[in-house]
Every structure is written in C-alpha cells, then in structure tokens.
C-alpha cells in the first residue's frame, strides 16, 4: 500500500510538472457587454476583438504544450481589474489583449502594439485614455484602481515600472507582432509603443495590447471588419506567439505557414445623386455621373462681342444654340453630342447654313 502511494505521488508530481511546462497564455478580447469600445464605419471593436481572439485560440489550442485562458469568450462586460486578476491567478506566461484603434480624424491608419511603460508621447496618451476609460463604467472604480485616473497624465508617475526583464520580454513579443503585421500582412506599421495601460500594469507577466488598426479610417475598417482580414490577423498573432515561446523558452514547437487571404472588399459605387424637386409629383433621382457622360462635345459656330438672344432668327435658322461668356465676348455653339462622331453631322449642318468655320469643341 505504501509502495502504491509512492508511485501515485510520483505519477501525480510528474503530471503536475508536465502541466507546469505548458505555456500559459491569456487571450484578452478588449471591451465587451455594455462597453462596445470604438464604433466607426459600421464596425464594433468588441466584436472584432472577440472574433480575432477566438481564432488565435483555435489555432494554438491544437498545440498540446499550450494552456490557454480567455478573459471572455462571449459578449460580456469584464472589469479591467478582473482581467488582470485572471491572468495573475493563472500565472500566465504571456498576456495578449486585442483591440482596435479609433481617431476623431478619418485619416490615421496602421497597426501598433503597446507594452506597459512610461510614455512621453501625447498621441499615445490619448489612446491610453480611451482604452482605460472603461474604468469609469465600473462601480467603485476609485477604490479598485487606487487613484489611477486615465485622464490625468501625472498618473503615469505613480505607475510601477515593471521589472526590466518582463518589460524586455513584452518588447520582444510586441516587435514580433509588428514584424508579422508589416511583413506578412503588409499592414502599415505604426510600431511598438510603451504605454501606461492599467490592464497591463496590473498583470505581472509580459503583456501587450494590440491595436489591429483604425476603425475610424474607412479603408482600414473594411479590412479589419472583413472575414479574411480577421482571419489574417489571427494567423499572424498566433504565429508571433509561437515564435516568442520558442525563443524565450527555448522550445521547438513547430511553426506553421500562415494562410493569408486577400479580403474581398467591394467598393460601393458612389453616384452623386441629385433630387429634382421642381415637380412635386416626381421625386426623381438623377444619377449625375451618367448625365455627365452625355454631351461631352459641342459645335462652336461663332464668336461675337455682342450678346445675342438665343433664337433661330439670330443664327440663320439654327435652333438649339448655347452660349458661353468669355473675357472679351461671347462664344456661340450649335447642338451637342456625347462623341466627336455625333457632332460631325452638326458641323455639316452649321456649314450648310453659312457657318463655314464651325468646329467641334470639348464641353467642359
Ligand atoms: Zn479598445
């Protein structure tokens, strides 16, 4: 019996050692529930973040040497402090938070990865403010976050600086993520940044916050929101995690070749629509892009310093006369056509009426 117990103890301790050797990863989908994150161009940050995170997990769960914990797997609100606590209790080796960026301007684009650190840049502080702002939606935030006010830059001074080693590991991983975005996905690289973010500050392991791109940028939001775009992001983030693990833990977990697919982004045609309101019975919508393709050419018949009334008797019996006012007089035209060929007939008609120098001009 005693011998049996010894064997059981040995087996159990072996199993727990094997378990400990697993790479413990926390995947954190930003926002959730009552906190949607950024909402621009029909995209919702919390949905994109969750989709990408679940796909990263799906790829890495196939590896037996991974032990993965998700801060959320559904559309629920998780306070930042709970996310940090989950990661700390789990004794994670790496904490990866996925978000989308947003700006008040439609122009900024590109992917960036943030690691915990002291920031000197205003732009980054703005992001930190947005990503940390959720704290105010939580009850008892003053108590739970011990005076961490995302709106106050002096808060940075009070933040504890992570041990150098942890910070260096975060930086190594962040660089690999950006390397993948830039070289494998050909995304615009906004680089790696050090940032005071509460969720990263409160976790004790290396951690990063990935901003996939700007939802406020119409073009970039289409990529991020596409099925293919999210698939691509998940592939390269998973690959970056594998590479980081192999490098830092000197393991040789086999890598995979990422399958990158080009998103099918349909550019909706944007005709300039003009509503003609003259006739109250017809709310007629005219596609001006089509109107503009017509009557591209017209026939100039004469030039005069006198302004003539546009009646046939003033133009040797020709009707359909138009005029443009020039610097020193008036140019008169007969008819119009969508092609030069169509105007040739009009030139012949004008010449027959005595306008011998009639010629075709472009109608601008
Ligand atoms: Zn976010």
Coordinates of C-alpha atoms in Angstrom, one line a residue, residues 5-363:
X5 CA 1.1 5.6 -2.6
X6 CA 4.6 6.4 -3.5
X7 CA 4.0 5.5 -7.1
X8 CA 0.8 7.6 -7.2
X9 CA 2.7 10.5 -5.7
X10 CA 5.5 10.2 -8.3
X11 CA 3.0 10.0 -11.1
X12 CA 1.0 12.9 -9.8
X13 CA 4.1 15.1 -9.4
X14 CA 5.3 14.1 -12.9
X15 CA 1.9 15.1 -14.3
X16 CA 1.8 18.4 -12.5
X17 CA 5.4 19.1 -13.7
X18 CA 4.3 18.3 -17.3
X19 CA 1.3 20.6 -16.7
X20 CA 3.6 23.4 -15.5
X21 CA 5.8 23.1 -18.5
X22 CA 2.9 24.2 -20.6
X23 CA 3.0 27.7 -22.0
X24 CA 0.2 29.6 -20.2
X25 CA -1.4 32.1 -22.4
X26 CA -4.1 34.6 -21.6
X27 CA -6.1 35.9 -24.5
X28 CA -8.0 39.0 -23.8
X29 CA -10.6 40.3 -26.2
X30 CA -10.9 44.0 -25.5
X31 CA -14.2 45.6 -24.2
X32 CA -17.5 43.6 -24.2
X33 CA -21.0 43.8 -23.0
X34 CA -22.1 47.3 -22.1
X35 CA -18.7 48.6 -23.3
X36 CA -18.6 48.3 -27.1
X37 CA -15.2 50.0 -27.5
X38 CA -14.8 52.0 -30.7
X39 CA -17.8 52.1 -33.1
X40 CA -17.0 53.6 -36.5
X41 CA -17.9 52.8 -40.1
X42 CA -20.3 50.1 -39.1
X43 CA -17.6 48.2 -37.1
X44 CA -17.8 47.4 -33.4
X45 CA -14.5 46.9 -31.6
X46 CA -15.7 44.4 -29.0
X47 CA -17.0 42.1 -31.8
X48 CA -13.8 42.2 -33.9
X49 CA -11.6 41.8 -30.8
X50 CA -13.5 38.7 -29.7
X51 CA -13.6 37.1 -33.2
X52 CA -9.8 37.5 -33.6
X53 CA -9.0 36.3 -30.1
X54 CA -11.2 33.2 -30.5
X55 CA -9.5 32.4 -33.8
X56 CA -6.0 32.8 -32.3
X57 CA -7.1 30.4 -29.5
X58 CA -8.4 27.9 -32.0
X59 CA -5.1 27.8 -33.8
X60 CA -3.0 27.4 -30.6
X61 CA -5.3 25.0 -28.8
X62 CA -4.1 22.4 -31.3
X63 CA -0.7 22.5 -29.7
X64 CA -0.5 20.2 -26.6
X65 CA 2.1 22.4 -24.9
X66 CA -0.3 25.4 -24.7
X67 CA -2.6 26.1 -21.8
X68 CA -5.0 28.9 -22.8
X69 CA -7.3 31.1 -20.7
X70 CA -9.7 33.6 -22.2
X71 CA -10.8 36.6 -20.2
X72 CA -14.1 36.4 -22.2
X73 CA -15.5 34.0 -24.8
X74 CA -18.8 35.8 -25.2
X75 CA -20.2 39.4 -25.3
X76 CA -19.9 40.1 -21.6
X77 CA -18.5 43.0 -19.6
X78 CA -15.4 42.2 -17.7
X79 CA -13.8 44.9 -15.5
X80 CA -10.1 45.6 -16.2
X81 CA -9.1 44.6 -12.7
X82 CA -10.8 41.1 -13.2
X83 CA -8.9 40.6 -16.4
X84 CA -5.6 41.4 -14.7
X85 CA -6.5 39.1 -11.7
X86 CA -7.5 36.3 -14.0
X87 CA -4.0 36.5 -15.7
X88 CA -2.2 36.7 -12.4
X89 CA -4.1 33.8 -10.7
X90 CA -3.4 31.7 -13.8
X91 CA 0.3 32.6 -13.5
X92 CA 0.3 33.3 -17.2
X93 CA 3.5 33.4 -19.3
X94 CA 2.0 35.9 -21.7
X95 CA -0.9 38.3 -21.7
X96 CA -2.3 39.3 -25.1
X97 CA -5.0 41.9 -25.4
X98 CA -6.6 42.6 -28.7
X99 CA -8.2 46.0 -29.6
X100 CA -9.0 48.3 -32.5
X101 CA -7.9 51.9 -32.7
X102 CA -10.0 54.9 -33.4
X103 CA -9.4 58.6 -34.1
X104 CA -11.6 61.7 -34.4
X105 CA -9.9 62.2 -37.8
X106 CA -10.7 59.7 -40.6
X107 CA -7.1 59.8 -41.8
X108 CA -4.9 57.9 -39.4
X109 CA -4.3 54.2 -40.2
X110 CA -1.9 51.4 -39.3
X111 CA -1.3 48.7 -36.6
X112 CA 0.5 49.2 -33.4
X113 CA 1.4 47.2 -30.3
X114 CA 1.6 48.7 -26.9
X115 CA 3.6 47.4 -23.9
X116 CA 3.5 48.7 -20.4
X117 CA 5.8 51.6 -19.9
X118 CA 6.1 55.3 -19.3
X119 CA 5.0 57.3 -22.2
X120 CA 6.2 60.7 -23.3
X121 CA 4.0 60.9 -26.4
X122 CA 0.7 62.8 -26.3
X123 CA -0.8 60.7 -29.1
X124 CA -0.2 57.5 -27.2
X125 CA -1.6 59.1 -24.1
X126 CA -4.8 59.7 -26.0
X127 CA -5.1 56.0 -26.8
X128 CA -4.4 55.1 -23.2
X129 CA -7.1 57.4 -22.1
X130 CA -9.6 55.8 -24.5
X131 CA -8.7 52.2 -23.6
X132 CA -8.6 52.9 -19.9
X133 CA -11.8 55.0 -19.9
X134 CA -13.8 51.9 -19.3
X135 CA -12.7 52.1 -15.7
X136 CA -15.3 54.9 -15.2
X137 CA -18.0 52.5 -16.2
X138 CA -17.2 50.2 -13.3
X139 CA -18.7 50.6 -9.9
X140 CA -16.2 51.6 -7.1
X141 CA -13.5 52.5 -9.6
X142 CA -11.9 54.9 -7.2
X143 CA -11.4 52.1 -4.7
X144 CA -10.4 49.4 -7.1
X145 CA -7.9 51.3 -9.1
X146 CA -6.4 53.2 -6.2
X147 CA -6.4 56.6 -7.8
X148 CA -5.5 55.5 -11.3
X149 CA -7.1 58.3 -13.3
X150 CA -6.8 57.7 -17.0
X151 CA -7.4 61.4 -17.7
X152 CA -4.5 62.6 -15.6
X153 CA -1.1 62.4 -17.2
X154 CA 0.6 62.7 -13.7
X155 CA -0.9 59.2 -13.0
X156 CA 2.0 57.9 -15.1
X157 CA 4.4 58.9 -12.4
X158 CA 2.6 56.7 -9.8
X159 CA 2.6 53.7 -12.0
X160 CA 5.0 51.0 -11.0
X161 CA 7.6 50.2 -13.6
X162 CA 7.7 46.6 -14.5
X163 CA 10.9 44.7 -13.8
X164 CA 13.2 45.2 -16.7
X165 CA 13.2 41.6 -17.7
X166 CA 9.4 41.4 -18.0
X167 CA 9.4 44.7 -20.0
X168 CA 12.1 43.4 -22.3
X169 CA 10.1 40.2 -23.0
X170 CA 7.0 42.3 -23.7
X171 CA 9.0 44.4 -26.1
X172 CA 10.4 41.3 -27.8
X173 CA 6.9 39.9 -28.4
X174 CA 5.4 43.3 -29.4
X175 CA 8.2 43.6 -32.0
X176 CA 7.4 40.2 -33.4
X177 CA 3.7 41.1 -33.7
X178 CA 4.5 44.3 -35.6
X179 CA 7.0 42.4 -37.8
X180 CA 4.2 40.0 -38.7
X181 CA 1.8 42.8 -39.4
X182 CA 4.2 44.6 -41.6
X183 CA 6.0 41.9 -43.5
X184 CA 3.4 39.1 -43.7
X185 CA 0.2 41.2 -43.9
X186 CA 1.7 44.3 -45.5
X187 CA -0.2 46.5 -43.0
X188 CA 1.0 50.0 -42.2
X189 CA 3.4 49.6 -39.3
X190 CA 3.0 52.2 -36.5
X191 CA 5.5 50.3 -34.4
X192 CA 5.7 49.3 -30.8
X193 CA 5.0 51.8 -28.1
X194 CA 5.4 51.9 -24.3
X195 CA 2.2 52.9 -22.6
X196 CA 0.6 53.2 -19.2
X197 CA -2.4 50.9 -19.5
X198 CA -4.0 49.7 -16.4
X199 CA -4.7 46.2 -17.5
X200 CA -1.0 45.7 -18.5
X201 CA 0.3 47.4 -15.4
X202 CA -1.7 45.2 -13.1
X203 CA -0.5 42.0 -14.7
X204 CA 2.8 40.7 -13.5
X205 CA 3.7 38.8 -16.7
X206 CA 4.9 40.1 -20.1
X207 CA 1.9 41.5 -21.9
X208 CA 0.9 43.6 -24.8
X209 CA -2.1 45.4 -26.1
X210 CA -2.5 45.0 -29.9
X211 CA -4.3 47.8 -31.8
X212 CA -5.2 46.0 -35.1
X213 CA -5.9 49.2 -36.9
X214 CA -8.2 52.3 -37.1
X215 CA -11.9 51.7 -37.3
X216 CA -12.2 55.5 -38.0
X217 CA -10.4 55.0 -41.3
X218 CA -12.9 53.9 -43.9
X219 CA -10.5 51.8 -45.9
X220 CA -8.7 50.2 -43.0
X221 CA -12.0 49.4 -41.2
X222 CA -13.1 47.4 -44.2
X223 CA -10.0 45.2 -44.0
X224 CA -10.4 44.8 -40.2
X225 CA -14.1 44.1 -40.4
X226 CA -13.7 41.6 -43.3
X227 CA -13.8 37.8 -42.6
X228 CA -10.5 37.5 -44.4
X229 CA -8.8 40.4 -42.6
X230 CA -9.7 38.9 -39.2
X231 CA -8.5 35.5 -40.3
X232 CA -5.2 37.0 -41.3
X233 CA -4.7 38.9 -38.1
X234 CA -5.4 35.7 -36.1
X235 CA -2.9 33.7 -38.2
X236 CA 0.0 36.1 -37.7
X237 CA -0.7 36.8 -34.0
X238 CA -0.8 33.0 -33.3
X239 CA 2.5 32.7 -35.2
X240 CA 4.1 35.5 -33.3
X241 CA 3.1 33.8 -30.0
X242 CA 4.6 30.5 -31.2
X243 CA 7.9 32.3 -32.2
X244 CA 8.0 34.2 -28.9
X245 CA 7.5 31.0 -26.9
X246 CA 10.2 29.1 -28.9
X247 CA 12.7 32.0 -28.5
X248 CA 12.1 32.8 -24.8
X249 CA 11.5 29.2 -23.5
X250 CA 14.0 27.5 -25.9
X251 CA 11.3 25.1 -27.1
X252 CA 10.9 23.8 -30.6
X253 CA 7.1 23.8 -31.1
X254 CA 6.6 23.5 -34.8
X255 CA 5.6 26.7 -36.6
X256 CA 3.0 26.8 -39.3
X257 CA 2.8 28.6 -42.6
X258 CA 0.2 31.3 -42.3
X259 CA -2.6 31.2 -44.9
X260 CA -3.0 34.8 -45.8
X261 CA -6.1 35.6 -47.9
X262 CA -6.9 38.9 -49.6
X263 CA -10.2 40.4 -48.4
X264 CA -12.9 40.8 -50.9
X265 CA -13.6 44.4 -50.4
X266 CA -16.4 45.7 -52.6
X267 CA -16.1 49.4 -53.2
X268 CA -19.7 50.6 -53.4
X269 CA -20.2 53.0 -56.3
X270 CA -21.0 56.4 -55.1
X271 CA -23.0 58.2 -57.7
X272 CA -23.7 61.8 -57.0
X273 CA -27.4 61.8 -56.6
X274 CA -29.4 64.9 -57.2
X275 CA -33.0 65.1 -56.3
X276 CA -35.1 67.2 -58.7
X277 CA -37.7 68.9 -56.6
X278 CA -39.3 71.2 -59.3
X279 CA -42.1 68.8 -59.9
X280 CA -43.8 67.9 -56.5
X281 CA -45.3 64.7 -58.1
X282 CA -41.9 63.3 -59.1
X283 CA -39.2 62.8 -56.6
X284 CA -36.9 62.0 -59.4
X285 CA -33.4 60.9 -58.6
X286 CA -30.8 61.7 -61.3
X287 CA -27.5 59.9 -61.4
X288 CA -25.3 62.9 -62.3
X289 CA -22.4 60.6 -63.2
X290 CA -24.5 59.4 -66.1
X291 CA -25.6 62.9 -67.1
X292 CA -22.1 64.0 -67.2
X293 CA -21.1 61.3 -69.7
X294 CA -23.6 62.8 -72.2
X295 CA -23.0 65.8 -74.4
X296 CA -19.3 65.9 -74.0
X297 CA -18.8 67.8 -77.3
X298 CA -20.5 70.7 -79.0
X299 CA -20.0 72.7 -82.2
X300 CA -18.7 76.2 -82.0
X301 CA -20.3 78.3 -84.8
X302 CA -19.3 81.9 -84.0
X303 CA -17.6 84.4 -81.7
X304 CA -19.0 87.8 -81.0
X305 CA -18.6 90.8 -78.8
X306 CA -22.4 91.2 -78.9
X307 CA -24.7 89.3 -76.7
X308 CA -27.4 87.8 -78.9
X309 CA -30.8 86.4 -77.9
X310 CA -30.7 82.6 -78.5
X311 CA -33.4 82.5 -81.1
X312 CA -33.2 80.8 -84.6
X313 CA -33.5 84.1 -86.4
X314 CA -30.3 85.3 -84.9
X315 CA -28.5 82.1 -86.0
X316 CA -29.5 81.7 -89.7
X317 CA -32.4 79.5 -88.7
X318 CA -30.4 77.1 -86.4
X319 CA -32.1 76.2 -83.1
X320 CA -30.5 74.5 -80.0
X321 CA -28.0 77.3 -79.6
X322 CA -25.9 77.7 -76.4
X323 CA -23.5 80.5 -75.3
X324 CA -20.5 80.9 -73.0
X325 CA -19.3 84.2 -71.7
X326 CA -15.6 84.8 -72.4
X327 CA -13.3 87.6 -71.3
X328 CA -13.9 89.8 -74.4
X329 CA -17.2 88.5 -75.8
X330 CA -19.4 85.5 -76.4
X331 CA -19.0 82.1 -78.0
X332 CA -22.0 80.6 -79.6
X333 CA -22.5 76.8 -80.1
X334 CA -24.9 74.7 -82.1
X335 CA -26.1 71.4 -80.5
X336 CA -24.1 68.9 -78.5
X337 CA -23.2 65.2 -78.6
X338 CA -21.6 62.5 -76.5
X339 CA -19.0 61.7 -79.2
X340 CA -17.0 63.7 -81.8
X341 CA -18.6 61.4 -84.4
X342 CA -22.1 62.6 -83.4
X343 CA -21.0 66.2 -83.7
X344 CA -19.7 65.8 -87.3
X345 CA -23.3 65.8 -88.6
X346 CA -23.9 69.1 -86.7
X347 CA -20.8 70.7 -88.2
X348 CA -22.0 69.8 -91.7
X349 CA -25.4 71.4 -90.9
X350 CA -23.8 74.6 -89.5
X351 CA -21.6 74.9 -92.5
X352 CA -24.6 74.4 -94.8
X353 CA -26.1 77.5 -93.1
X354 CA -23.0 79.6 -93.8
X355 CA -21.0 79.0 -90.6
X356 CA -18.1 77.8 -92.7
X357 CA -15.6 77.8 -89.8
X358 CA -17.8 75.7 -87.5
X359 CA -15.7 73.2 -85.4
X360 CA -16.1 70.7 -82.6
X361 CA -15.0 71.7 -79.1
X362 CA -15.0 69.7 -75.8
X363 CA -17.8 70.7 -73.5

